[in-house]
């Protein structure tokens, strides 16, 4: 009886970390893609003739942030799944 | 019996750190790639004729941040896997 | 018996620190490379004729930050491995 | 017996501090080298004729920050090794 | 017997503080040298003819910050060694 309870408490601490970690990862993705995407908009407004190239560069930089964020969220998902 | 339980609680504290660490790593990646990528956009709008060279420099700097972030997330994954 | 259990809990507290530390190190790398790399982009747009020299100076400064970050992540990995 | 166990838990608290401390040191290095290196880039773009001298001054200031950061990370490594 | 154990746990809390303190000291050094070094770069670009005098003044101010940081890290090292 006590065994199951302590086990449950342990698993809950892992899941706590997984939840907080997933949230922090999205904050990171928000900061990163905001900085890149927002300034890409300003740049596009300034030089509309190179719109396509700016969009390509924006997607490259945003994809780097996105890759790290998704990897971290998958790690948090594994933590939550194993707990 | 109690042994396995306490073991489980211990492992959960490690996993708590792994989840939070993975999230913090993505915040780092976000701040870093945002600063580099965002200003690269502004620079591209200012000097569209060196677009290709700016994109190369942007990818070099972003890759340095990305490398540290993915390394830290892998460390967190190892922590979560061993816990 | 109890010995191994408490040992395990102790090791878990170390690993908690390792995970958080690895994440904090990437925040440091992000702030540092963002400041250097981002302003390098602006400088390149202003003086495209010294593009190569600016890129060299950017990589020197970014490498200093990267070196400290990777060293700290390796320290965290050692902590996690020994725990 | 119990003695060694409590000793171990004590050592783990030290190591927790070592991991967090190493991460904080890299944040310091990032802030410092970002400020120096980033403004060096701007200065290089403004006065390209003294590029070499600015790069030397940048490396002197960045090395001071780097030295303190690596010293602190080594202290954290010693803490982790002795714990 | 128990006395020594509790003493040891107390010592570990000291070491926890030593690790975090060393990291915080580097953040201080980073903020300080960033402010001095970064603005020295701007000043050099504005008045290149007094480059040498600015570099000397920058090193004096940065050394003051560095001295305090290294002193604090040595204090943390002593705390860790005695704990």
mmCIF file of C-alpha atoms in Angstrom:
data_model
loop_
_atom_site.group_PDB
_atom_site.id
_atom_site.type_symbol
_atom_site.label_atom_id
_atom_site.label_comp_id
_atom_site.label_asym_id
_atom_site.label_seq_id
_atom_site.Cartn_x
_atom_site.Cartn_y
_atom_site.Cartn_z
ATOM 1 C CA UNK A 1 0.000 0.000 0.000
ATOM 2 C CA UNK A 2 2.652 2.465 1.158
ATOM 3 C CA UNK A 3 4.789 1.132 -1.646
ATOM 4 C CA UNK A 4 2.382 2.245 -4.322
ATOM 5 C CA UNK A 5 2.006 5.623 -2.690
ATOM 6 C CA UNK A 6 5.729 6.369 -2.583
ATOM 7 C CA UNK A 7 6.056 5.100 -6.137
ATOM 8 C CA UNK A 8 3.345 7.487 -7.156
ATOM 9 C CA UNK A 9 5.040 10.406 -5.423
ATOM 10 C CA UNK A 10 8.308 9.607 -7.182
ATOM 11 C CA UNK A 11 6.658 9.414 -10.587
ATOM 12 C CA UNK A 12 4.900 12.682 -9.905
ATOM 13 C CA UNK A 13 8.161 14.508 -9.330
ATOM 14 C CA UNK A 14 9.425 13.368 -12.737
ATOM 15 C CA UNK A 15 6.235 14.469 -14.380
ATOM 16 C CA UNK A 16 6.457 17.822 -12.625
ATOM 17 C CA UNK A 17 9.834 18.342 -14.257
ATOM 18 C CA UNK A 18 8.497 17.193 -17.631
ATOM 19 C CA UNK A 19 5.645 19.681 -17.478
ATOM 20 C CA UNK A 20 7.830 22.596 -16.431
ATOM 21 C CA UNK A 21 10.434 21.639 -19.016
ATOM 22 C CA UNK A 22 7.916 21.525 -21.866
ATOM 23 C CA UNK A 23 6.658 24.952 -20.863
ATOM 24 C CA UNK A 24 10.169 26.406 -20.710
ATOM 25 C CA UNK A 25 10.894 24.948 -24.147
ATOM 26 C CA UNK A 26 7.938 26.795 -25.619
ATOM 27 C CA UNK A 27 9.097 30.040 -23.985
ATOM 28 C CA UNK A 28 12.421 29.482 -25.721
ATOM 29 C CA UNK A 29 10.756 28.812 -29.068
ATOM 30 C CA UNK A 30 8.614 31.909 -28.606
ATOM 31 C CA UNK A 31 11.559 34.171 -27.867
ATOM 32 C CA UNK A 32 13.585 32.727 -30.723
ATOM 33 C CA UNK A 33 11.011 32.669 -33.502
ATOM 34 C CA UNK A 34 9.656 36.039 -32.375
ATOM 35 C CA UNK A 35 13.053 37.664 -32.753
ATOM 36 C CA UNK A 36 13.727 36.111 -36.137
ATOM 37 C CA UNK A 37 10.229 36.321 -37.603
ATOM 38 C CA UNK A 38 9.436 39.786 -36.316
ATOM 39 C CA UNK A 39 12.556 41.333 -37.758
ATOM 40 C CA UNK A 40 12.021 39.415 -40.992
ATOM 41 C CA UNK A 41 8.663 41.232 -41.294
ATOM 42 C CA UNK A 42 10.375 44.595 -40.833
ATOM 43 C CA UNK A 43 13.023 43.657 -43.368
ATOM 44 C CA UNK A 44 10.379 42.512 -45.880
ATOM 45 C CA UNK A 45 8.579 45.835 -45.494
ATOM 46 C CA UNK A 46 11.838 47.657 -46.140
ATOM 47 C CA UNK A 47 12.985 45.611 -49.147
ATOM 48 C CA UNK A 48 9.852 44.029 -50.682
ATOM 49 C CA UNK A 49 11.803 43.093 -53.815
ATOM 50 C CA UNK A 50 13.806 40.393 -51.966
ATOM 51 C CA UNK A 51 10.718 39.066 -50.143
ATOM 52 C CA UNK A 52 11.269 35.457 -51.221
ATOM 53 C CA UNK A 53 14.907 35.330 -50.145
ATOM 54 C CA UNK A 54 14.138 36.878 -46.756
ATOM 55 C CA UNK A 55 11.387 34.327 -46.241
ATOM 56 C CA UNK A 56 13.839 31.502 -46.996
ATOM 57 C CA UNK A 57 16.392 32.869 -44.526
ATOM 58 C CA UNK A 58 13.674 33.339 -41.898
ATOM 59 C CA UNK A 59 12.531 29.735 -42.258
ATOM 60 C CA UNK A 60 16.136 28.458 -41.915
ATOM 61 C CA UNK A 61 16.707 30.352 -38.647
ATOM 62 C CA UNK A 62 13.254 29.522 -37.256
ATOM 63 C CA UNK A 63 13.730 25.847 -38.111
ATOM 64 C CA UNK A 64 16.908 25.745 -35.972
ATOM 65 C CA UNK A 65 14.957 27.043 -32.957
ATOM 66 C CA UNK A 66 12.041 24.741 -33.720
ATOM 67 C CA UNK A 67 14.331 21.718 -33.943
ATOM 68 C CA UNK A 68 15.800 22.313 -30.483
ATOM 69 C CA UNK A 69 12.342 23.009 -29.017
ATOM 70 C CA UNK A 70 10.709 19.892 -30.473
ATOM 71 C CA UNK A 71 13.654 17.740 -29.333
ATOM 72 C CA UNK A 72 13.314 19.113 -25.787
ATOM 73 C CA UNK A 73 9.543 18.559 -25.776
ATOM 74 C CA UNK A 74 10.040 14.963 -26.958
ATOM 75 C CA UNK A 75 12.502 14.449 -24.085
ATOM 76 C CA UNK A 76 9.841 15.809 -21.703
ATOM 77 C CA UNK A 77 7.267 13.512 -23.284
ATOM 78 C CA UNK A 78 9.543 10.497 -22.736
ATOM 79 C CA UNK A 79 10.033 11.566 -19.119
ATOM 80 C CA UNK A 80 6.269 11.862 -18.632
ATOM 81 C CA UNK A 81 5.635 8.541 -20.375
ATOM 82 C CA UNK A 82 8.152 6.585 -18.291
ATOM 83 C CA UNK A 83 7.214 8.117 -14.951
ATOM 84 C CA UNK B 1 10.394 -3.313 -1.031
ATOM 85 C CA UNK B 2 11.081 0.020 0.590
ATOM 86 C CA UNK B 3 14.376 -0.127 -1.257
ATOM 87 C CA UNK B 4 12.790 0.046 -4.678
ATOM 88 C CA UNK B 5 10.506 2.824 -3.554
ATOM 89 C CA UNK B 6 13.249 5.116 -2.283
ATOM 90 C CA UNK B 7 15.238 4.273 -5.420
ATOM 91 C CA UNK B 8 12.310 5.424 -7.476
ATOM 92 C CA UNK B 9 12.002 8.700 -5.580
ATOM 93 C CA UNK B 10 15.714 9.323 -6.066
ATOM 94 C CA UNK B 11 15.482 8.681 -9.785
ATOM 95 C CA UNK B 12 12.545 11.051 -9.993
ATOM 96 C CA UNK B 13 14.585 13.943 -8.631
ATOM 97 C CA UNK B 14 17.132 13.396 -11.419
ATOM 98 C CA UNK B 15 14.377 13.358 -13.991
ATOM 99 C CA UNK B 16 12.950 16.570 -12.555
ATOM 100 C CA UNK B 17 16.297 18.217 -13.275
ATOM 101 C CA UNK B 18 16.470 16.685 -16.758
ATOM 102 C CA UNK B 19 13.096 18.123 -17.742
ATOM 103 C CA UNK B 20 13.835 21.610 -16.428
ATOM 104 C CA UNK B 21 17.312 21.522 -17.976
ATOM 105 C CA UNK B 22 15.977 20.620 -21.428
ATOM 106 C CA UNK B 23 13.561 23.536 -21.207
ATOM 107 C CA UNK B 24 16.266 25.989 -20.109
ATOM 108 C CA UNK B 25 18.440 24.847 -23.031
ATOM 109 C CA UNK B 26 15.715 25.800 -25.501
ATOM 110 C CA UNK B 27 15.401 29.247 -23.892
ATOM 111 C CA UNK B 28 19.126 29.629 -24.515
ATOM 112 C CA UNK B 29 18.783 28.536 -28.122
ATOM 113 C CA UNK B 30 15.853 30.903 -28.578
ATOM 114 C CA UNK B 31 17.689 33.935 -27.204
ATOM 115 C CA UNK B 32 20.790 33.131 -29.219
ATOM 116 C CA UNK B 33 19.254 32.374 -32.598
ATOM 117 C CA UNK B 34 16.795 35.256 -32.175
ATOM 118 C CA UNK B 35 19.621 37.744 -31.726
ATOM 119 C CA UNK B 36 21.656 36.413 -34.613
ATOM 120 C CA UNK B 37 18.840 35.612 -37.046
ATOM 121 C CA UNK B 38 16.798 38.741 -36.355
ATOM 122 C CA UNK B 39 19.676 41.084 -36.954
ATOM 123 C CA UNK B 40 20.679 39.096 -40.011
ATOM 124 C CA UNK B 41 17.224 39.944 -41.440
ATOM 125 C CA UNK B 42 17.803 43.653 -40.806
ATOM 126 C CA UNK B 43 21.257 43.428 -42.342
ATOM 127 C CA UNK B 44 19.885 41.627 -45.420
ATOM 128 C CA UNK B 45 17.317 44.372 -45.916
ATOM 129 C CA UNK B 46 20.066 46.975 -45.678
ATOM 130 C CA UNK B 47 22.571 45.285 -47.995
ATOM 131 C CA UNK B 48 20.570 42.919 -50.234
ATOM 132 C CA UNK B 49 23.578 42.536 -52.563
ATOM 133 C CA UNK B 50 25.524 40.477 -49.960
ATOM 134 C CA UNK B 51 22.463 38.362 -49.065
ATOM 135 C CA UNK B 52 24.235 35.038 -49.584
ATOM 136 C CA UNK B 53 27.259 35.928 -47.462
ATOM 137 C CA UNK B 54 25.064 37.206 -44.624
ATOM 138 C CA UNK B 55 23.024 34.006 -44.716
ATOM 139 C CA UNK B 56 26.229 31.946 -44.456
ATOM 140 C CA UNK B 57 27.465 33.993 -41.474
ATOM 141 C CA UNK B 58 24.030 33.696 -39.841
ATOM 142 C CA UNK B 59 24.061 29.908 -40.177
ATOM 143 C CA UNK B 60 27.624 29.713 -38.714
ATOM 144 C CA UNK B 61 26.665 31.694 -35.594
ATOM 145 C CA UNK B 62 23.301 29.947 -35.204
ATOM 146 C CA UNK B 63 24.961 26.546 -35.538
ATOM 147 C CA UNK B 64 27.264 27.355 -32.599
ATOM 148 C CA UNK B 65 24.232 28.062 -30.394
ATOM 149 C CA UNK B 66 22.365 25.041 -31.766
ATOM 150 C CA UNK B 67 25.350 22.776 -31.079
ATOM 151 C CA UNK B 68 25.505 23.747 -27.412
ATOM 152 C CA UNK B 69 21.713 23.429 -27.067
ATOM 153 C CA UNK B 70 21.459 19.977 -28.643
ATOM 154 C CA UNK B 71 24.450 18.785 -26.562
ATOM 155 C CA UNK B 72 22.727 19.967 -23.376
ATOM 156 C CA UNK B 73 19.421 18.338 -24.356
ATOM 157 C CA UNK B 74 21.238 15.048 -25.065
ATOM 158 C CA UNK B 75 22.830 15.307 -21.593
ATOM 159 C CA UNK B 76 19.330 15.777 -20.155
ATOM 160 C CA UNK B 77 18.089 12.806 -22.178
ATOM 161 C CA UNK B 78 20.920 10.648 -20.760
ATOM 162 C CA UNK B 79 20.013 11.808 -17.247
ATOM 163 C CA UNK B 80 16.355 10.922 -17.833
ATOM 164 C CA UNK B 81 17.285 7.558 -19.374
ATOM 165 C CA UNK B 82 19.595 6.525 -16.514
ATOM 166 C CA UNK B 83 17.356 7.692 -13.697
ATOM 167 C CA UNK C 1 20.038 -2.157 1.937
ATOM 168 C CA UNK C 2 18.963 1.202 3.224
ATOM 169 C CA UNK C 3 22.495 2.266 2.442
ATOM 170 C CA UNK C 4 22.103 1.857 -1.289
ATOM 171 C CA UNK C 5 18.791 3.636 -1.184
ATOM 172 C CA UNK C 6 20.044 6.761 0.525
ATOM 173 C CA UNK C 7 23.060 6.637 -1.789
ATOM 174 C CA UNK C 8 20.712 6.695 -4.728
ATOM 175 C CA UNK C 9 18.764 9.662 -3.393
ATOM 176 C CA UNK C 10 22.015 11.503 -2.847
ATOM 177 C CA UNK C 11 23.155 10.797 -6.400
ATOM 178 C CA UNK C 12 19.848 12.069 -7.700
ATOM 179 C CA UNK C 13 20.339 15.461 -6.116
ATOM 180 C CA UNK C 14 23.655 15.745 -7.958
ATOM 181 C CA UNK C 15 22.006 14.848 -11.220
ATOM 182 C CA UNK C 16 19.287 17.442 -10.606
ATOM 183 C CA UNK C 17 22.036 20.042 -10.473
ATOM 184 C CA UNK C 18 23.688 18.629 -13.607
ATOM 185 C CA UNK C 19 20.507 18.953 -15.658
ATOM 186 C CA UNK C 20 19.762 22.492 -14.529
ATOM 187 C CA UNK C 21 23.401 23.481 -14.962
ATOM 188 C CA UNK C 22 23.525 22.214 -18.555
ATOM 189 C CA UNK C 23 20.432 24.261 -19.346
ATOM 190 C CA UNK C 24 21.829 27.415 -17.729
ATOM 191 C CA UNK C 25 25.049 26.997 -19.731
ATOM 192 C CA UNK C 26 23.092 27.096 -22.983
ATOM 193 C CA UNK C 27 21.327 30.281 -21.842
ATOM 194 C CA UNK C 28 24.794 31.757 -21.364
ATOM 195 C CA UNK C 29 25.902 30.618 -24.810
ATOM 196 C CA UNK C 30 22.719 32.031 -26.319
ATOM 197 C CA UNK C 31 23.145 35.455 -24.726
ATOM 198 C CA UNK C 32 26.806 35.603 -25.660
ATOM 199 C CA UNK C 33 26.665 34.423 -29.272
ATOM 200 C CA UNK C 34 23.486 36.454 -29.837
ATOM 201 C CA UNK C 35 25.220 39.678 -28.796
ATOM 202 C CA UNK C 36 28.362 39.004 -30.813
ATOM 203 C CA UNK C 37 26.807 37.374 -33.875
ATOM 204 C CA UNK C 38 23.851 39.740 -34.129
ATOM 205 C CA UNK C 39 25.971 42.859 -34.063
ATOM 206 C CA UNK C 40 28.407 41.249 -36.481
ATOM 207 C CA UNK C 41 25.481 41.054 -38.954
ATOM 208 C CA UNK C 42 24.790 44.769 -38.515
ATOM 209 C CA UNK C 43 28.472 45.584 -38.938
ATOM 210 C CA UNK C 44 28.662 43.426 -42.092
ATOM 211 C CA UNK C 45 25.712 45.294 -43.564
ATOM 212 C CA UNK C 46 27.395 48.616 -42.794
ATOM 213 C CA UNK C 47 30.866 47.748 -44.114
ATOM 214 C CA UNK C 48 30.417 44.884 -46.595
ATOM 215 C CA UNK C 49 33.976 45.397 -47.877
ATOM 216 C CA UNK C 50 35.506 43.999 -44.640
ATOM 217 C CA UNK C 51 33.033 41.090 -44.500
ATOM 218 C CA UNK C 52 35.709 38.397 -44.186
ATOM 219 C CA UNK C 53 37.561 40.139 -41.353
ATOM 220 C CA UNK C 54 34.338 40.732 -39.407
ATOM 221 C CA UNK C 55 33.392 37.083 -39.805
ATOM 222 C CA UNK C 56 36.814 36.056 -38.432
ATOM 223 C CA UNK C 57 36.445 38.374 -35.427
ATOM 224 C CA UNK C 58 32.878 37.080 -34.867
ATOM 225 C CA UNK C 59 34.042 33.467 -34.851
ATOM 226 C CA UNK C 60 36.889 34.298 -32.386
ATOM 227 C CA UNK C 61 34.497 35.912 -29.901
ATOM 228 C CA UNK C 62 31.793 33.261 -30.374
ATOM 229 C CA UNK C 63 34.345 30.492 -29.921
ATOM 230 C CA UNK C 64 35.322 31.928 -26.512
ATOM 231 C CA UNK C 65 31.697 31.732 -25.361
ATOM 232 C CA UNK C 66 31.227 28.302 -26.972
ATOM 233 C CA UNK C 67 34.350 26.982 -25.267
ATOM 234 C CA UNK C 68 33.139 27.991 -21.813
ATOM 235 C CA UNK C 69 29.644 26.601 -22.525
ATOM 236 C CA UNK C 70 30.846 23.220 -23.786
ATOM 237 C CA UNK C 71 33.289 22.964 -20.839
ATOM 238 C CA UNK C 72 30.421 23.587 -18.404
ATOM 239 C CA UNK C 73 28.155 21.055 -20.156
ATOM 240 C CA UNK C 74 30.943 18.439 -20.024
ATOM 241 C CA UNK C 75 31.309 19.148 -16.278
ATOM 242 C CA UNK C 76 27.549 18.586 -15.920
ATOM 243 C CA UNK C 77 27.840 15.370 -17.949
ATOM 244 C CA UNK C 78 30.612 14.152 -15.617
ATOM 245 C CA UNK C 79 28.424 14.993 -12.608
ATOM 246 C CA UNK C 80 25.508 13.072 -14.133
ATOM 247 C CA UNK C 81 27.757 10.127 -15.041
ATOM 248 C CA UNK C 82 29.339 9.818 -11.572
ATOM 249 C CA UNK C 83 26.157 10.300 -9.599
ATOM 250 C CA UNK D 1 27.082 2.496 8.028
ATOM 251 C CA UNK D 2 24.549 5.245 8.397
ATOM 252 C CA UNK D 3 27.537 7.552 8.612
ATOM 253 C CA UNK D 4 28.626 6.853 5.030
ATOM 254 C CA UNK D 5 25.094 7.275 3.823
ATOM 255 C CA UNK D 6 24.569 10.693 5.312
ATOM 256 C CA UNK D 7 28.041 11.604 4.073
ATOM 257 C CA UNK D 8 26.950 10.686 0.582
ATOM 258 C CA UNK D 9 23.785 12.768 0.780
ATOM 259 C CA UNK D 10 25.900 15.661 1.984
ATOM 260 C CA UNK D 11 28.251 15.246 -0.959
ATOM 261 C CA UNK D 12 25.310 15.315 -3.341
ATOM 262 C CA UNK D 13 24.211 18.701 -2.114
ATOM 263 C CA UNK D 14 27.695 19.997 -2.932
ATOM 264 C CA UNK D 15 27.473 18.564 -6.423
ATOM 265 C CA UNK D 16 24.064 20.154 -6.913
ATOM 266 C CA UNK D 17 25.747 23.501 -6.266
ATOM 267 C CA UNK D 18 28.621 22.627 -8.616
ATOM 268 C CA UNK D 19 26.285 21.953 -11.549
ATOM 269 C CA UNK D 20 24.241 25.112 -11.038
ATOM 270 C CA UNK D 21 27.403 27.142 -10.451
ATOM 271 C CA UNK D 22 28.983 25.982 -13.726
ATOM 272 C CA UNK D 23 25.823 27.007 -15.581
ATOM 273 C CA UNK D 24 25.746 30.437 -13.909
ATOM 274 C CA UNK D 25 29.405 30.990 -14.820
ATOM 275 C CA UNK D 26 28.615 30.509 -18.514
ATOM 276 C CA UNK D 27 25.771 33.042 -18.235
ATOM 277 C CA UNK D 28 28.372 35.468 -16.887
ATOM 278 C CA UNK D 29 30.753 34.702 -19.747
ATOM 279 C CA UNK D 30 27.925 35.142 -22.242
ATOM 280 C CA UNK D 31 26.869 38.542 -20.880
ATOM 281 C CA UNK D 32 30.464 39.754 -20.701
ATOM 282 C CA UNK D 33 31.737 38.609 -24.088
ATOM 283 C CA UNK D 34 28.472 39.658 -25.732
ATOM 284 C CA UNK D 35 28.868 43.231 -24.491
ATOM 285 C CA UNK D 36 32.523 43.504 -25.443
ATOM 286 C CA UNK D 37 32.466 41.521 -28.687
ATOM 287 C CA UNK D 38 29.202 42.951 -29.981
ATOM 288 C CA UNK D 39 30.289 46.550 -29.531
ATOM 289 C CA UNK D 40 33.678 45.703 -31.004
ATOM 290 C CA UNK D 41 31.822 44.657 -34.179
ATOM 291 C CA UNK D 42 30.040 48.019 -34.289
ATOM 292 C CA UNK D 43 33.309 49.851 -33.685
ATOM 293 C CA UNK D 44 35.019 47.857 -36.474
ATOM 294 C CA UNK D 45 32.271 48.835 -38.891
ATOM 295 C CA UNK D 46 32.677 52.486 -37.906
ATOM 296 C CA UNK D 47 36.494 52.632 -38.064
ATOM 297 C CA UNK D 48 37.616 49.777 -40.337
ATOM 298 C CA UNK D 49 41.112 51.308 -40.532
ATOM 299 C CA UNK D 50 41.878 50.362 -36.896
ATOM 300 C CA UNK D 51 40.369 46.870 -37.265
ATOM 301 C CA UNK D 52 43.427 45.047 -35.976
ATOM 302 C CA UNK D 53 43.801 47.221 -32.873
ATOM 303 C CA UNK D 54 40.100 46.878 -32.010
ATOM 304 C CA UNK D 55 40.333 43.109 -32.385
ATOM 305 C CA UNK D 56 43.311 43.061 -29.995
ATOM 306 C CA UNK D 57 41.453 45.166 -27.419
ATOM 307 C CA UNK D 58 38.364 42.947 -27.807
ATOM 308 C CA UNK D 59 40.407 39.796 -27.178
ATOM 309 C CA UNK D 60 42.040 41.380 -24.073
ATOM 310 C CA UNK D 61 38.656 42.227 -22.527
ATOM 311 C CA UNK D 62 37.040 38.946 -23.561
ATOM 312 C CA UNK D 63 39.985 36.993 -22.153
ATOM 313 C CA UNK D 64 39.471 38.648 -18.747
ATOM 314 C CA UNK D 65 35.858 37.434 -18.679
ATOM 315 C CA UNK D 66 36.839 34.024 -20.055
ATOM 316 C CA UNK D 67 39.537 33.644 -17.409
ATOM 317 C CA UNK D 68 37.114 34.274 -14.547
ATOM 318 C CA UNK D 69 34.515 31.929 -16.108
ATOM 319 C CA UNK D 70 36.942 29.054 -16.675
ATOM 320 C CA UNK D 71 38.350 29.519 -13.140
ATOM 321 C CA UNK D 72 34.837 29.295 -11.700
ATOM 322 C CA UNK D 73 34.000 26.205 -13.794
ATOM 323 C CA UNK D 74 37.220 24.533 -12.623
ATOM 324 C CA UNK D 75 36.224 25.335 -9.011
ATOM 325 C CA UNK D 76 32.851 23.692 -9.715
ATOM 326 C CA UNK D 77 34.635 20.692 -11.248
ATOM 327 C CA UNK D 78 36.775 20.381 -8.095
ATOM 328 C CA UNK D 79 33.644 20.572 -5.941
ATOM 329 C CA UNK D 80 31.996 17.860 -8.048
ATOM 330 C CA UNK D 81 35.129 15.680 -7.966
ATOM 331 C CA UNK D 82 35.592 15.908 -4.192
ATOM 332 C CA UNK D 83 31.956 15.464 -3.267
ATOM 333 C CA UNK E 1 28.845 9.788 15.822
ATOM 334 C CA UNK E 2 25.655 11.503 14.829
ATOM 335 C CA UNK E 3 27.463 14.731 15.602
ATOM 336 C CA UNK E 4 30.004 14.159 12.826
ATOM 337 C CA UNK E 5 27.285 13.249 10.398
ATOM 338 C CA UNK E 6 25.254 16.371 10.963
ATOM 339 C CA UNK E 7 28.495 18.351 10.772
ATOM 340 C CA UNK E 8 29.153 16.822 7.384
ATOM 341 C CA UNK E 9 25.697 17.674 6.071
ATOM 342 C CA UNK E 10 26.246 21.207 7.303
ATOM 343 C CA UNK E 11 29.542 21.320 5.413
ATOM 344 C CA UNK E 12 27.768 20.241 2.225
ATOM 345 C CA UNK E 13 25.390 23.150 2.450
ATOM 346 C CA UNK E 14 28.459 25.396 2.586
ATOM 347 C CA UNK E 15 29.780 23.804 -0.580
ATOM 348 C CA UNK E 16 26.412 24.258 -2.262
ATOM 349 C CA UNK E 17 26.787 27.961 -1.552
ATOM 350 C CA UNK E 18 30.375 27.945 -2.796
ATOM 351 C CA UNK E 19 29.407 26.569 -6.207
ATOM 352 C CA UNK E 20 26.499 28.952 -6.694
ATOM 353 C CA UNK E 21 28.603 31.851 -5.379
ATOM 354 C CA UNK E 22 31.398 31.200 -7.876
ATOM 355 C CA UNK E 23 28.846 31.256 -10.697
ATOM 356 C CA UNK E 24 27.284 34.487 -9.455
ATOM 357 C CA UNK E 25 30.738 36.097 -9.221
ATOM 358 C CA UNK E 26 31.315 35.424 -12.920
ATOM 359 C CA UNK E 27 27.932 36.984 -13.767
ATOM 360 C CA UNK E 28 29.126 40.079 -11.919
ATOM 361 C CA UNK E 29 32.420 40.075 -13.793
ATOM 362 C CA UNK E 30 30.557 39.640 -17.074
ATOM 363 C CA UNK E 31 28.217 42.571 -16.454
ATOM 364 C CA UNK E 32 31.070 44.773 -15.285
ATOM 365 C CA UNK E 33 33.616 44.048 -18.012
ATOM 366 C CA UNK E 34 30.875 44.135 -20.643
ATOM 367 C CA UNK E 35 29.929 47.673 -19.633
ATOM 368 C CA UNK E 36 33.508 48.908 -19.513
ATOM 369 C CA UNK E 37 34.922 47.015 -22.480
ATOM 370 C CA UNK E 38 31.931 47.544 -24.762
ATOM 371 C CA UNK E 39 31.881 51.285 -24.264
ATOM 372 C CA UNK E 40 35.650 51.427 -24.615
ATOM 373 C CA UNK E 41 35.176 49.923 -28.108
ATOM 374 C CA UNK E 42 32.672 52.658 -28.963
ATOM 375 C CA UNK E 43 35.024 55.337 -27.609
ATOM 376 C CA UNK E 44 37.940 53.930 -29.640
ATOM 377 C CA UNK E 45 35.864 54.096 -32.812
ATOM 378 C CA UNK E 46 34.978 57.710 -32.041
ATOM 379 C CA UNK E 47 38.479 58.924 -31.112
ATOM 380 C CA UNK E 48 40.940 56.512 -32.757
ATOM 381 C CA UNK E 49 43.841 58.913 -32.102
ATOM 382 C CA UNK E 50 43.765 58.219 -28.328
ATOM 383 C CA UNK E 51 43.415 54.451 -28.820
ATOM 384 C CA UNK E 52 46.324 53.562 -26.537
ATOM 385 C CA UNK E 53 45.109 55.693 -23.643
ATOM 386 C CA UNK E 54 41.568 54.275 -23.912
ATOM 387 C CA UNK E 55 42.924 50.728 -23.921
ATOM 388 C CA UNK E 56 44.973 51.433 -20.788
ATOM 389 C CA UNK E 57 41.951 52.941 -19.028
ATOM 390 C CA UNK E 58 39.789 49.991 -20.110
ATOM 391 C CA UNK E 59 42.294 47.487 -18.712
ATOM 392 C CA UNK E 60 42.521 49.406 -15.393
ATOM 393 C CA UNK E 61 38.725 49.400 -14.951
ATOM 394 C CA UNK E 62 38.324 45.801 -16.120
ATOM 395 C CA UNK E 63 41.124 44.683 -13.813
ATOM 396 C CA UNK E 64 39.265 46.173 -10.841
ATOM 397 C CA UNK E 65 36.190 44.089 -11.691
ATOM 398 C CA UNK E 66 38.372 41.050 -12.398
ATOM 399 C CA UNK E 67 40.178 41.441 -9.061
ATOM 400 C CA UNK E 68 36.910 41.374 -7.110
ATOM 401 C CA UNK E 69 35.604 38.411 -9.127
ATOM 402 C CA UNK E 70 38.770 36.330 -8.722
ATOM 403 C CA UNK E 71 38.870 37.162 -4.994
ATOM 404 C CA UNK E 72 35.268 35.982 -4.631
ATOM 405 C CA UNK E 73 35.992 32.771 -6.562
ATOM 406 C CA UNK E 74 39.037 32.097 -4.356
ATOM 407 C CA UNK E 75 36.817 32.597 -1.284
ATOM 408 C CA UNK E 76 34.390 30.054 -2.795
ATOM 409 C CA UNK E 77 37.295 27.677 -3.434
ATOM 410 C CA UNK E 78 38.389 27.991 0.210
ATOM 411 C CA UNK E 79 34.814 27.344 1.358
ATOM 412 C CA UNK E 80 34.669 24.237 -0.823
ATOM 413 C CA UNK E 81 38.079 23.054 0.397
ATOM 414 C CA UNK E 82 37.305 23.470 4.099
ATOM 415 C CA UNK E 83 33.783 22.125 4.035
#
